PDB file of N, CA and C in Angstrom:
ATOM      1  N   MET Q1104     -14.769  -9.616 -17.874  1.00 80.00           N
ATOM      2  CA  MET Q1104     -14.889  -8.324 -18.491  1.00 80.00           C
ATOM      3  C   MET Q1104     -13.511  -7.713 -18.772  1.00 80.00           C
ATOM      4  N   ALA Q1105     -12.589  -7.891 -17.851  1.00 86.00           N
ATOM      5  CA  ALA Q1105     -11.248  -7.332 -18.028  1.00 86.00           C
ATOM      6  C   ALA Q1105     -10.576  -7.898 -19.275  1.00 86.00           C
ATOM      7  N   HIS Q1106     -10.748  -9.179 -19.500  1.00 88.00           N
ATOM      8  CA  HIS Q1106     -10.128  -9.803 -20.670  1.00 88.00           C
ATOM      9  C   HIS Q1106     -10.736  -9.237 -21.954  1.00 88.00           C
ATOM     10  N   GLY Q1107     -12.035  -9.026 -21.978  1.00 87.00           N
ATOM     11  CA  GLY Q1107     -12.690  -8.438 -23.151  1.00 87.00           C
ATOM     12  C   GLY Q1107     -12.189  -7.035 -23.432  1.00 87.00           C
ATOM     13  N   ILE Q1108     -11.998  -6.251 -22.404  1.00 86.00           N
ATOM     14  CA  ILE Q1108     -11.467  -4.893 -22.576  1.00 86.00           C
ATOM     15  C   ILE Q1108     -10.053  -4.960 -23.138  1.00 86.00           C
ATOM     16  N   ALA Q1109      -9.224  -5.819 -22.561  1.00 89.00           N
ATOM     17  CA  ALA Q1109      -7.850  -5.955 -23.049  1.00 89.00           C
ATOM     18  C   ALA Q1109      -7.822  -6.403 -24.510  1.00 89.00           C
ATOM     19  N   GLN Q1110      -8.667  -7.373 -24.851  1.00 89.00           N
ATOM     20  CA  GLN Q1110      -8.724  -7.838 -26.244  1.00 89.00           C
ATOM     21  C   GLN Q1110      -9.120  -6.704 -27.177  1.00 89.00           C
ATOM     22  N   GLY Q1111     -10.103  -5.930 -26.785  1.00 87.00           N
ATOM     23  CA  GLY Q1111     -10.537  -4.807 -27.621  1.00 87.00           C
ATOM     24  C   GLY Q1111      -9.434  -3.792 -27.833  1.00 87.00           C
ATOM     25  N   ILE Q1112      -8.725  -3.485 -26.776  1.00 88.00           N
ATOM     26  CA  ILE Q1112      -7.616  -2.534 -26.875  1.00 88.00           C
ATOM     27  C   ILE Q1112      -6.544  -3.076 -27.818  1.00 88.00           C
ATOM     28  N   LEU Q1113      -6.220  -4.343 -27.677  1.00 92.00           N
ATOM     29  CA  LEU Q1113      -5.186  -4.936 -28.533  1.00 92.00           C
ATOM     30  C   LEU Q1113      -5.659  -5.061 -29.979  1.00 92.00           C
ATOM     31  N   LEU Q1114      -6.923  -5.441 -30.176  1.00 91.00           N
ATOM     32  CA  LEU Q1114      -7.457  -5.581 -31.536  1.00 91.00           C
ATOM     33  C   LEU Q1114      -7.528  -4.247 -32.273  1.00 91.00           C
ATOM     34  N   SER Q1115      -7.597  -3.150 -31.528  1.00 89.00           N
ATOM     35  CA  SER Q1115      -7.644  -1.830 -32.174  1.00 89.00           C
ATOM     36  C   SER Q1115      -6.350  -1.561 -32.935  1.00 89.00           C
ATOM     37  N   GLY Q1116      -5.268  -2.232 -32.534  1.00 91.00           N
ATOM     38  CA  GLY Q1116      -3.980  -2.018 -33.181  1.00 91.00           C
ATOM     39  C   GLY Q1116      -3.282  -0.749 -32.716  1.00 91.00           C
ATOM     40  N   LYS Q1117      -3.889  -0.018 -31.797  1.00 92.00           N
ATOM     41  CA  LYS Q1117      -3.306   1.245 -31.336  1.00 92.00           C
ATOM     42  C   LYS Q1117      -2.384   1.059 -30.135  1.00 92.00           C
ATOM     43  N   VAL Q1118      -2.441  -0.120 -29.536  1.00 93.00           N
ATOM     44  CA  VAL Q1118      -1.615  -0.412 -28.371  1.00 93.00           C
ATOM     45  C   VAL Q1118      -1.004  -1.800 -28.562  1.00 93.00           C
ATOM     46  N   CYS Q1119       0.295  -1.906 -28.405  1.00 94.00           N
ATOM     47  CA  CYS Q1119       0.915  -3.227 -28.538  1.00 94.00           C
ATOM     48  C   CYS Q1119       0.878  -3.948 -27.182  1.00 94.00           C
ATOM     49  N   PRO Q1120       0.827  -5.277 -27.215  1.00 95.00           N
ATOM     50  CA  PRO Q1120       0.692  -6.058 -25.987  1.00 95.00           C
ATOM     51  C   PRO Q1120       1.735  -5.735 -24.922  1.00 95.00           C
ATOM     52  N   GLY Q1121       2.937  -5.410 -25.326  1.00 94.00           N
ATOM     53  CA  GLY Q1121       3.989  -5.092 -24.369  1.00 94.00           C
ATOM     54  C   GLY Q1121       3.731  -3.825 -23.574  1.00 94.00           C
ATOM     55  N   ASN Q1122       2.786  -3.011 -24.045  1.00 94.00           N
ATOM     56  CA  ASN Q1122       2.439  -1.775 -23.350  1.00 94.00           C
ATOM     57  C   ASN Q1122       1.230  -1.942 -22.448  1.00 94.00           C
ATOM     58  N   VAL Q1123       0.751  -3.151 -22.285  1.00 95.00           N
ATOM     59  CA  VAL Q1123      -0.395  -3.438 -21.424  1.00 95.00           C
ATOM     60  C   VAL Q1123       0.073  -4.293 -20.259  1.00 95.00           C
ATOM     61  N   MET Q1124      -0.344  -3.929 -19.062  1.00 96.00           N
ATOM     62  CA  MET Q1124      -0.016  -4.729 -17.884  1.00 96.00           C
ATOM     63  C   MET Q1124      -1.286  -4.944 -17.080  1.00 96.00           C
ATOM     64  N   VAL Q1125      -1.492  -6.164 -16.629  1.00 96.00           N
ATOM     65  CA  VAL Q1125      -2.663  -6.485 -15.812  1.00 96.00           C
ATOM     66  C   VAL Q1125      -2.220  -7.170 -14.529  1.00 96.00           C
ATOM     67  N   SER Q1126      -3.076  -7.050 -13.515  1.00 95.00           N
ATOM     68  CA  SER Q1126      -2.812  -7.762 -12.267  1.00 95.00           C
ATOM     69  C   SER Q1126      -4.047  -8.548 -11.880  1.00 95.00           C
ATOM     70  N   ALA Q1127      -3.813  -9.632 -11.195  1.00 92.00           N
ATOM     71  CA  ALA Q1127      -4.885 -10.475 -10.675  1.00 92.00           C
ATOM     72  C   ALA Q1127      -4.296 -11.301  -9.537  1.00 92.00           C
ATOM     73  N   PRO Q1128      -5.148 -11.701  -8.593  1.00 88.00           N
ATOM     74  CA  PRO Q1128      -4.624 -12.460  -7.454  1.00 88.00           C
ATOM     75  C   PRO Q1128      -4.237 -13.901  -7.791  1.00 88.00           C
ATOM     76  N   SER Q1129      -4.789 -14.467  -8.860  1.00 86.00           N
ATOM     77  CA  SER Q1129      -4.506 -15.878  -9.147  1.00 86.00           C
ATOM     78  C   SER Q1129      -3.846 -16.058 -10.504  1.00 86.00           C
ATOM     79  N   LEU Q1130      -3.043 -17.102 -10.611  1.00 88.00           N
ATOM     80  CA  LEU Q1130      -2.416 -17.436 -11.890  1.00 88.00           C
ATOM     81  C   LEU Q1130      -3.458 -17.815 -12.928  1.00 88.00           C
ATOM     82  N   LYS Q1131      -4.549 -18.440 -12.486  1.00 85.00           N
ATOM     83  CA  LYS Q1131      -5.606 -18.848 -13.402  1.00 85.00           C
ATOM     84  C   LYS Q1131      -6.134 -17.638 -14.180  1.00 85.00           C
ATOM     85  N   ASN Q1132      -6.386 -16.553 -13.483  1.00 84.00           N
ATOM     86  CA  ASN Q1132      -6.895 -15.353 -14.149  1.00 84.00           C
ATOM     87  C   ASN Q1132      -5.857 -14.714 -15.058  1.00 84.00           C
ATOM     88  N   LEU Q1133      -4.599 -14.803 -14.687  1.00 92.00           N
ATOM     89  CA  LEU Q1133      -3.553 -14.180 -15.489  1.00 92.00           C
ATOM     90  C   LEU Q1133      -3.217 -14.982 -16.738  1.00 92.00           C
ATOM     91  N   GLY Q1134      -3.539 -16.266 -16.747  1.00 90.00           N
ATOM     92  CA  GLY Q1134      -3.196 -17.118 -17.881  1.00 90.00           C
ATOM     93  C   GLY Q1134      -3.743 -16.622 -19.208  1.00 90.00           C
ATOM     94  N   LYS Q1135      -5.014 -16.194 -19.224  1.00 89.00           N
ATOM     95  CA  LYS Q1135      -5.623 -15.701 -20.464  1.00 89.00           C
ATOM     96  C   LYS Q1135      -4.909 -14.453 -20.971  1.00 89.00           C
ATOM     97  N   PHE Q1136      -4.467 -13.627 -20.042  1.00 92.00           N
ATOM     98  CA  PHE Q1136      -3.771 -12.403 -20.441  1.00 92.00           C
ATOM     99  C   PHE Q1136      -2.386 -12.716 -20.987  1.00 92.00           C
ATOM    100  N   LYS Q1137      -1.696 -13.654 -20.368  1.00 92.00           N
ATOM    101  CA  LYS Q1137      -0.367 -14.039 -20.854  1.00 92.00           C
ATOM    102  C   LYS Q1137      -0.448 -14.547 -22.283  1.00 92.00           C
ATOM    103  N   GLU Q1138      -1.522 -15.268 -22.614  1.00 91.00           N
ATOM    104  CA  GLU Q1138      -1.708 -15.779 -23.978  1.00 91.00           C
ATOM    105  C   GLU Q1138      -1.825 -14.638 -24.987  1.00 91.00           C
ATOM    106  N   CYS Q1139      -2.301 -13.476 -24.542  1.00 91.00           N
ATOM    107  CA  CYS Q1139      -2.421 -12.305 -25.419  1.00 91.00           C
ATOM    108  C   CYS Q1139      -1.101 -11.553 -25.551  1.00 91.00           C
ATOM    109  N   GLY Q1140      -0.117 -11.929 -24.740  1.00 93.00           N
ATOM    110  CA  GLY Q1140       1.192 -11.284 -24.810  1.00 93.00           C
ATOM    111  C   GLY Q1140       1.356 -10.072 -23.915  1.00 93.00           C
ATOM    112  N   VAL Q1141       0.390  -9.820 -23.039  1.00 95.00           N
ATOM    113  CA  VAL Q1141       0.516  -8.663 -22.159  1.00 95.00           C
ATOM    114  C   VAL Q1141       1.325  -9.035 -20.918  1.00 95.00           C
ATOM    115  N   ARG Q1142       1.875  -8.022 -20.273  1.00 96.00           N
ATOM    116  CA  ARG Q1142       2.640  -8.244 -19.049  1.00 96.00           C
ATOM    117  C   ARG Q1142       1.669  -8.492 -17.898  1.00 96.00           C
ATOM    118  N   THR Q1143       2.053  -9.358 -16.984  1.00 96.00           N
ATOM    119  CA  THR Q1143       1.178  -9.702 -15.864  1.00 96.00           C
ATOM    120  C   THR Q1143       1.931  -9.613 -14.543  1.00 96.00           C
ATOM    121  N   THR Q1144       1.156  -9.412 -13.490  1.00 96.00           N
ATOM    122  CA  THR Q1144       1.712  -9.332 -12.144  1.00 96.00           C
ATOM    123  C   THR Q1144       0.606  -9.638 -11.143  1.00 96.00           C
ATOM    124  N   HIS Q1145       0.995  -9.861  -9.919  1.00 95.00           N
ATOM    125  CA  HIS Q1145       0.031  -9.993  -8.829  1.00 95.00           C
ATOM    126  C   HIS Q1145      -0.034  -8.700  -8.016  1.00 95.00           C
ATOM    127  N   CYS Q1146       0.717  -7.703  -8.402  1.00 96.00           N
ATOM    128  CA  CYS Q1146       0.870  -6.471  -7.622  1.00 96.00           C
ATOM    129  C   CYS Q1146       0.154  -5.293  -8.295  1.00 96.00           C
ATOM    130  N   ASN Q1147      -0.941  -4.860  -7.699  1.00 96.00           N
ATOM    131  CA  ASN Q1147      -1.705  -3.739  -8.259  1.00 96.00           C
ATOM    132  C   ASN Q1147      -0.897  -2.448  -8.301  1.00 96.00           C
ATOM    133  N   THR Q1148      -0.080  -2.206  -7.279  1.00 96.00           N
ATOM    134  CA  THR Q1148       0.695  -0.962  -7.277  1.00 96.00           C
ATOM    135  C   THR Q1148       1.736  -0.950  -8.397  1.00 96.00           C
ATOM    136  N   GLU Q1149       2.239  -2.108  -8.763  1.00 97.00           N
ATOM    137  CA  GLU Q1149       3.183  -2.183  -9.886  1.00 97.00           C
ATOM    138  C   GLU Q1149       2.505  -1.722 -11.178  1.00 97.00           C
ATOM    139  N   VAL Q1150       1.273  -2.147 -11.375  1.00 96.00           N
ATOM    140  CA  VAL Q1150       0.529  -1.724 -12.573  1.00 96.00           C
ATOM    141  C   VAL Q1150       0.352  -0.211 -12.580  1.00 96.00           C
ATOM    142  N   VAL Q1151      -0.036   0.348 -11.442  1.00 95.00           N
ATOM    143  CA  VAL Q1151      -0.260   1.794 -11.362  1.00 95.00           C
ATOM    144  C   VAL Q1151       1.031   2.554 -11.650  1.00 95.00           C
ATOM    145  N   GLN Q1152       2.133   2.085 -11.129  1.00 96.00           N
ATOM    146  CA  GLN Q1152       3.404   2.790 -11.296  1.00 96.00           C
ATOM    147  C   GLN Q1152       3.893   2.822 -12.734  1.00 96.00           C
ATOM    148  N   VAL Q1153       3.494   1.861 -13.568  1.00 95.00           N
ATOM    149  CA  VAL Q1153       3.964   1.832 -14.958  1.00 95.00           C
ATOM    150  C   VAL Q1153       2.873   2.221 -15.955  1.00 95.00           C
ATOM    151  N   SER Q1154       1.731   2.690 -15.451  1.00 94.00           N
ATOM    152  CA  SER Q1154       0.595   2.985 -16.327  1.00 94.00           C
ATOM    153  C   SER Q1154       0.097   4.404 -16.124  1.00 94.00           C
ATOM    154  N   ARG Q1155      -0.597   4.883 -17.119  1.00 91.00           N
ATOM    155  CA  ARG Q1155      -1.268   6.178 -17.011  1.00 91.00           C
ATOM    156  C   ARG Q1155      -2.776   6.001 -17.008  1.00 91.00           C
ATOM    157  N   VAL Q1156      -3.267   5.004 -17.734  1.00 91.00           N
ATOM    158  CA  VAL Q1156      -4.691   4.695 -17.788  1.00 91.00           C
ATOM    159  C   VAL Q1156      -4.916   3.394 -17.026  1.00 91.00           C
ATOM    160  N   LEU Q1157      -5.827   3.435 -16.068  1.00 90.00           N
ATOM    161  CA  LEU Q1157      -6.101   2.273 -15.219  1.00 90.00           C
ATOM    162  C   LEU Q1157      -7.529   1.817 -15.425  1.00 90.00           C
ATOM    163  N   PHE Q1158      -7.716   0.556 -15.741  1.00 91.00           N
ATOM    164  CA  PHE Q1158      -9.043  -0.029 -15.861  1.00 91.00           C
ATOM    165  C   PHE Q1158      -9.319  -0.833 -14.595  1.00 91.00           C
ATOM    166  N   LEU Q1159     -10.359  -0.469 -13.878  1.00 91.00           N
ATOM    167  CA  LEU Q1159     -10.762  -1.226 -12.697  1.00 91.00           C
ATOM    168  C   LEU Q1159     -11.877  -2.160 -13.131  1.00 91.00           C
ATOM    169  N   ALA Q1160     -11.531  -3.394 -13.371  1.00 90.00           N
ATOM    170  CA  ALA Q1160     -12.504  -4.386 -13.830  1.00 90.00           C
ATOM    171  C   ALA Q1160     -12.591  -5.485 -12.782  1.00 90.00           C
ATOM    172  N   VAL Q1161     -13.087  -5.096 -11.623  1.00 91.00           N
ATOM    173  CA  VAL Q1161     -13.255  -6.023 -10.509  1.00 91.00           C
ATOM    174  C   VAL Q1161     -14.688  -5.934 -10.017  1.00 91.00           C
ATOM    175  N   LYS Q1162     -15.071  -6.884  -9.196  1.00 90.00           N
ATOM    176  CA  LYS Q1162     -16.407  -6.850  -8.608  1.00 90.00           C
ATOM    177  C   LYS Q1162     -16.540  -5.609  -7.730  1.00 90.00           C
ATOM    178  N   PRO Q1163     -17.724  -5.005  -7.699  1.00 90.00           N
ATOM    179  CA  PRO Q1163     -17.909  -3.773  -6.922  1.00 90.00           C
ATOM    180  C   PRO Q1163     -17.446  -3.882  -5.466  1.00 90.00           C
ATOM    181  N   ARG Q1164     -17.625  -5.033  -4.855  1.00 92.00           N
ATOM    182  CA  ARG Q1164     -17.231  -5.180  -3.443  1.00 92.00           C
ATOM    183  C   ARG Q1164     -15.723  -5.165  -3.264  1.00 92.00           C
ATOM    184  N   ILE Q1165     -14.965  -5.357  -4.348  1.00 92.00           N
ATOM    185  CA  ILE Q1165     -13.505  -5.368  -4.291  1.00 92.00           C
ATOM    186  C   ILE Q1165     -12.907  -3.971  -4.484  1.00 92.00           C
ATOM    187  N   ILE Q1166     -13.663  -3.067  -5.084  1.00 89.00           N
ATOM    188  CA  ILE Q1166     -13.169  -1.719  -5.400  1.00 89.00           C
ATOM    189  C   ILE Q1166     -12.515  -1.032  -4.188  1.00 89.00           C
ATOM    190  N   PRO Q1167     -13.174  -0.976  -3.031  1.00 88.00           N
ATOM    191  CA  PRO Q1167     -12.534  -0.261  -1.911  1.00 88.00           C
ATOM    192  C   PRO Q1167     -11.157  -0.802  -1.536  1.00 88.00           C
ATOM    193  N   SER Q1168     -10.999  -2.114  -1.487  1.00 91.00           N
ATOM    194  CA  SER Q1168      -9.692  -2.656  -1.095  1.00 91.00           C
ATOM    195  C   SER Q1168      -8.632  -2.392  -2.167  1.00 91.00           C
ATOM    196  N   VAL Q1169      -9.009  -2.470  -3.448  1.00 92.00           N
ATOM    197  CA  VAL Q1169      -8.048  -2.186  -4.521  1.00 92.00           C
ATOM    198  C   VAL Q1169      -7.634  -0.718  -4.470  1.00 92.00           C
ATOM    199  N   LEU Q1170      -8.596   0.181  -4.321  1.00 89.00           N
ATOM    200  CA  LEU Q1170      -8.267   1.607  -4.291  1.00 89.00           C
ATOM    201  C   LEU Q1170      -7.441   1.979  -3.062  1.00 89.00           C
ATOM    202  N   GLN Q1171      -7.739   1.383  -1.938  1.00 88.00           N
ATOM    203  CA  GLN Q1171      -6.936   1.662  -0.746  1.00 88.00           C
ATOM    204  C   GLN Q1171      -5.506   1.169  -0.945  1.00 88.00           C
ATOM    205  N   GLU Q1172      -5.375   0.035  -1.612  1.00 92.00           N
ATOM    206  CA  GLU Q1172      -4.049  -0.520  -1.870  1.00 92.00           C
ATOM    207  C   GLU Q1172      -3.208   0.384  -2.759  1.00 92.00           C
ATOM    208  N   VAL Q1173      -3.817   0.992  -3.784  1.00 92.00           N
ATOM    209  CA  VAL Q1173      -3.055   1.755  -4.774  1.00 92.00           C
ATOM    210  C   VAL Q1173      -3.091   3.266  -4.556  1.00 92.00           C
ATOM    211  N   SER Q1174      -3.858   3.732  -3.595  1.00 87.00           N
ATOM    212  CA  SER Q1174      -4.066   5.174  -3.444  1.00 87.00           C
ATOM    213  C   SER Q1174      -2.772   5.964  -3.272  1.00 87.00           C
ATOM    214  N   ALA Q1175      -1.768   5.381  -2.654  1.00 90.00           N
ATOM    215  CA  ALA Q1175      -0.506   6.100  -2.450  1.00 90.00           C
ATOM    216  C   ALA Q1175       0.258   6.335  -3.745  1.00 90.00           C
ATOM    217  N   VAL Q1176      -0.020   5.567  -4.790  1.00 92.00           N
ATOM    218  CA  VAL Q1176       0.717   5.719  -6.046  1.00 92.00           C
ATOM    219  C   VAL Q1176      -0.132   6.263  -7.192  1.00 92.00           C
ATOM    220  N   VAL Q1177      -1.428   6.481  -6.956  1.00 88.00           N
ATOM    221  CA  VAL Q1177      -2.285   7.115  -7.967  1.00 88.00           C
ATOM    222  C   VAL Q1177      -2.029   8.617  -7.920  1.00 88.00           C
ATOM    223  N   THR Q1178      -1.826   9.209  -9.084  1.00 86.00           N
ATOM    224  CA  THR Q1178      -1.556  10.650  -9.172  1.00 86.00           C
ATOM    225  C   THR Q1178      -2.657  11.332  -9.988  1.00 86.00           C
ATOM    226  N   PRO Q1179      -2.684  12.655  -9.981  1.00 82.00           N
ATOM    227  CA  PRO Q1179      -3.664  13.361 -10.818  1.00 82.00           C
ATOM    228  C   PRO Q1179      -3.487  13.091 -12.315  1.00 82.00           C
ATOM    229  N   GLN Q1180      -2.337  12.577 -12.720  1.00 84.00           N
ATOM    230  CA  GLN Q1180      -2.108  12.275 -14.134  1.00 84.00           C
ATOM    231  C   GLN Q1180      -2.750  10.958 -14.561  1.00 84.00           C
ATOM    232  N   HIS Q1181      -3.167  10.141 -13.618  1.00 86.00           N
ATOM    233  CA  HIS Q1181      -3.812   8.869 -13.948  1.00 86.00           C
ATOM    234  C   HIS Q1181      -5.254   9.094 -14.382  1.00 86.00           C
ATOM    235  N   ILE Q1182      -5.676   8.297 -15.326  1.00 85.00           N
ATOM    236  CA  ILE Q1182      -7.074   8.237 -15.741  1.00 85.00           C
ATOM    237  C   ILE Q1182      -7.588   6.885 -15.279  1.00 85.00           C
ATOM    238  N   ILE Q1183      -8.670   6.911 -14.504  1.00 85.00           N
ATOM    239  CA  ILE Q1183      -9.251   5.673 -13.990  1.00 85.00           C
ATOM    240  C   ILE Q1183     -10.534   5.386 -14.744  1.00 85.00           C
ATOM    241  N   VAL Q1184     -10.614   4.201 -15.315  1.00 84.00           N
ATOM    242  CA  VAL Q1184     -11.825   3.750 -16.002  1.00 84.00           C
ATOM    243  C   VAL Q1184     -12.384   2.598 -15.180  1.00 84.00           C
ATOM    244  N   SER Q1185     -13.583   2.791 -14.639  1.00 85.00           N
ATOM    245  CA  SER Q1185     -14.183   1.757 -13.808  1.00 85.00           C
ATOM    246  C   SER Q1185     -15.350   1.109 -14.543  1.00 85.00           C
ATOM    247  N   VAL Q1186     -15.392  -0.200 -14.476  1.00 85.00           N
ATOM    248  CA  VAL Q1186     -16.535  -0.935 -15.034  1.00 85.00           C
ATOM    249  C   VAL Q1186     -17.314  -1.635 -13.929  1.00 85.00           C
ATOM    250  N   ALA Q1187     -17.042  -1.255 -12.686  1.00 85.00           N
ATOM    251  CA  ALA Q1187     -17.728  -1.852 -11.539  1.00 85.00           C
ATOM    252  C   ALA Q1187     -19.125  -1.257 -11.409  1.00 85.00           C
ATOM    253  N   ALA Q1188     -20.127  -2.079 -11.554  1.00 84.00           N
ATOM    254  CA  ALA Q1188     -21.515  -1.628 -11.506  1.00 84.00           C
ATOM    255  C   ALA Q1188     -21.852  -1.044 -10.142  1.00 84.00           C
ATOM    256  N   GLY Q1189     -22.522   0.099 -10.159  1.00 84.00           N
ATOM    257  CA  GLY Q1189     -23.029   0.694  -8.938  1.00 84.00           C
ATOM    258  C   GLY Q1189     -22.010   1.443  -8.104  1.00 84.00           C
ATOM    259  N   VAL Q1190     -20.782   1.546  -8.558  1.00 82.00           N
ATOM    260  CA  VAL Q1190     -19.757   2.283  -7.817  1.00 82.00           C
ATOM    261  C   VAL Q1190     -19.671   3.680  -8.419  1.00 82.00           C
ATOM    262  N   THR Q1191     -19.955   4.693  -7.613  1.00 80.00           N
ATOM    263  CA  THR Q1191     -20.022   6.065  -8.122  1.00 80.00           C
ATOM    264  C   THR Q1191     -18.637   6.703  -8.209  1.00 80.00           C
ATOM    265  N   VAL Q1192     -18.566   7.793  -8.976  1.00 79.00           N
ATOM    266  CA  VAL Q1192     -17.332   8.565  -9.066  1.00 79.00           C
ATOM    267  C   VAL Q1192     -16.964   9.085  -7.679  1.00 79.00           C
ATOM    268  N   ALA Q1193     -17.952   9.535  -6.927  1.00 80.00           N
ATOM    269  CA  ALA Q1193     -17.689  10.034  -5.573  1.00 80.00           C
ATOM    270  C   ALA Q1193     -17.044   8.956  -4.711  1.00 80.00           C
ATOM    271  N   THR Q1194     -17.518   7.735  -4.819  1.00 78.00           N
ATOM    272  CA  THR Q1194     -16.930   6.635  -4.056  1.00 78.00           C
ATOM    273  C   THR Q1194     -15.494   6.385  -4.494  1.00 78.00           C
ATOM    274  N   LEU Q1195     -15.256   6.366  -5.795  1.00 78.00           N
ATOM    275  CA  LEU Q1195     -13.899   6.138  -6.300  1.00 78.00           C
ATOM    276  C   LEU Q1195     -12.945   7.221  -5.798  1.00 78.00           C
ATOM    277  N   GLU Q1196     -13.378   8.464  -5.847  1.00 77.00           N
ATOM    278  CA  GLU Q1196     -12.518   9.558  -5.402  1.00 77.00           C
ATOM    279  C   GLU Q1196     -12.335   9.545  -3.890  1.00 77.00           C
ATOM    280  N   ARG Q1197     -13.393   9.247  -3.149  1.00 74.00           N
ATOM    281  CA  ARG Q1197     -13.300   9.216  -1.686  1.00 74.00           C
ATOM    282  C   ARG Q1197     -12.370   8.105  -1.226  1.00 74.00           C
ATOM    283  N   VAL Q1198     -12.546   6.914  -1.773  1.00 67.00           N
ATOM    284  CA  VAL Q1198     -11.742   5.774  -1.339  1.00 67.00           C
ATOM    285  C   VAL Q1198     -10.293   5.903  -1.796  1.00 67.00           C
ATOM    286  N   SER Q1199     -10.086   6.418  -3.004  1.00 69.00           N
ATOM    287  CA  SER Q1199      -8.715   6.548  -3.499  1.00 69.00           C
ATOM    288  C   SER Q1199      -8.015   7.757  -2.904  1.00 69.00           C
ATOM    289  N   GLY Q1200      -8.807   8.724  -2.420  1.00 67.00           N
ATOM    290  CA  GLY Q1200      -8.213   9.939  -1.873  1.00 67.00           C
ATOM    291  C   GLY Q1200      -7.686  10.862  -2.943  1.00 67.00           C
ATOM    292  N   ARG Q1201      -8.068  10.630  -4.177  1.00 61.00           N
ATOM    293  CA  ARG Q1201      -7.566  11.426  -5.306  1.00 61.00           C
ATOM    294  C   ARG Q1201      -8.724  11.939  -6.158  1.00 61.00           C
ATOM    295  N   HIS Q1202      -8.511  13.109  -6.723  1.00 58.00           N
ATOM    296  CA  HIS Q1202      -9.437  13.631  -7.718  1.00 58.00           C
ATOM    297  C   HIS Q1202      -8.735  13.472  -9.053  1.00 58.00           C
ATOM    298  N   THR Q1203      -9.075  12.435  -9.739  1.00 56.00           N
ATOM    299  CA  THR Q1203      -8.422  12.116 -10.996  1.00 56.00           C
ATOM    300  C   THR Q1203      -9.501  11.867 -12.036  1.00 56.00           C
ATOM    301  N   GLY Q1204      -9.132  11.771 -13.285  1.00 57.00           N
ATOM    302  CA  GLY Q1204     -10.127  11.501 -14.318  1.00 57.00           C
ATOM    303  C   GLY Q1204     -10.720  10.121 -14.101  1.00 57.00           C
ATOM    304  N   VAL Q1205     -12.017  10.054 -13.935  1.00 54.00           N
ATOM    305  CA  VAL Q1205     -12.690   8.779 -13.721  1.00 54.00           C
ATOM    306  C   VAL Q1205     -13.757   8.645 -14.788  1.00 54.00           C
ATOM    307  N   HIS Q1206     -13.777   7.520 -15.486  1.00 53.00           N
ATOM    308  CA  HIS Q1206     -14.716   7.324 -16.586  1.00 53.00           C
ATOM    309  C   HIS Q1206     -15.422   5.987 -16.461  1.00 53.00           C
ATOM    310  N   TYR Q1207     -16.653   5.954 -16.943  1.00 53.00           N
ATOM    311  CA  TYR Q1207     -17.436   4.724 -16.966  1.00 53.00           C
ATOM    312  C   TYR Q1207     -17.792   4.414 -18.407  1.00 53.00           C
ATOM    313  N   PRO Q1208     -17.301   3.333 -18.966  1.00 53.00           N
ATOM    314  CA  PRO Q1208     -17.719   2.990 -20.327  1.00 53.00           C
ATOM    315  C   PRO Q1208     -19.153   2.482 -20.314  1.00 53.00           C
ATOM    316  N   ASN Q1209     -19.874   2.795 -21.340  1.00 50.00           N
ATOM    317  CA  ASN Q1209     -21.251   2.325 -21.453  1.00 50.00           C
ATOM    318  C   ASN Q1209     -21.402   1.571 -22.774  1.00 50.00           C
ATOM    319  N   ASN Q1210     -20.417   0.741 -23.059  1.00 48.00           N
ATOM    320  CA  ASN Q1210     -20.391  -0.018 -24.314  1.00 48.00           C
ATOM    321  C   ASN Q1210     -20.222  -1.497 -23.989  1.00 48.00           C
ATOM    322  N   SER Q1211     -20.283  -2.314 -25.022  1.00 48.00           N
ATOM    323  CA  SER Q1211     -19.964  -3.719 -24.781  1.00 48.00           C
ATOM    324  C   SER Q1211     -18.490  -3.795 -24.378  1.00 48.00           C
ATOM    325  N   THR Q1212     -18.125  -4.864 -23.707  1.00 45.00           N
ATOM    326  CA  THR Q1212     -16.787  -4.937 -23.154  1.00 45.00           C
ATOM    327  C   THR Q1212     -15.700  -5.191 -24.184  1.00 45.00           C
ATOM    328  N   LYS Q1213     -16.027  -5.725 -25.320  1.00 46.00           N
ATOM    329  CA  LYS Q1213     -15.014  -5.999 -26.329  1.00 46.00           C
ATOM    330  C   LYS Q1213     -15.034  -4.840 -27.324  1.00 46.00           C
ATOM    331  N   LEU Q1214     -14.283  -3.811 -27.001  1.00 47.00           N
ATOM    332  CA  LEU Q1214     -14.276  -2.593 -27.792  1.00 47.00           C
ATOM    333  C   LEU Q1214     -13.425  -2.771 -29.034  1.00 47.00           C
ATOM    334  N   GLY Q1215     -13.932  -2.316 -30.153  1.00 49.00           N
ATOM    335  CA  GLY Q1215     -13.173  -2.422 -31.395  1.00 49.00           C
ATOM    336  C   GLY Q1215     -12.331  -1.206 -31.671  1.00 49.00           C
ATOM    337  N   THR Q1216     -12.761  -0.052 -31.190  1.00 44.00           N
ATOM    338  CA  THR Q1216     -11.982   1.173 -31.395  1.00 44.00           C
ATOM    339  C   THR Q1216     -12.013   1.978 -30.112  1.00 44.00           C
ATOM    340  N   LEU Q1217     -11.011   2.780 -29.953  1.00 43.00           N
ATOM    341  CA  LEU Q1217     -10.918   3.646 -28.768  1.00 43.00           C
ATOM    342  C   LEU Q1217     -10.905   5.076 -29.165  1.00 43.00           C
TER     343      LEU Q1217
END
């Protein structure tokens, strides 16, 4: 799902690949993103520190550990977009310890326009 979101953002032409950064624990997952020309890392906090809009495209059971990891660097200026099924806004805010803009897309994952 994360790759589809990234492709949609890039295909819109409104964001250049150099302005997109993704993180994943394995090189295998990052390979598809590197082919698109986006910046990659294994460090979630690095992504948060250089971004304003954060897409959480992980399995619902992973959300708490990711949010706990990045909570110290998430600010009220960040917008969090979660595509994790069944994870509520209350859970995202409670686990992250922040009240920030949280959005749930209800569209197909390969977005053509933003």
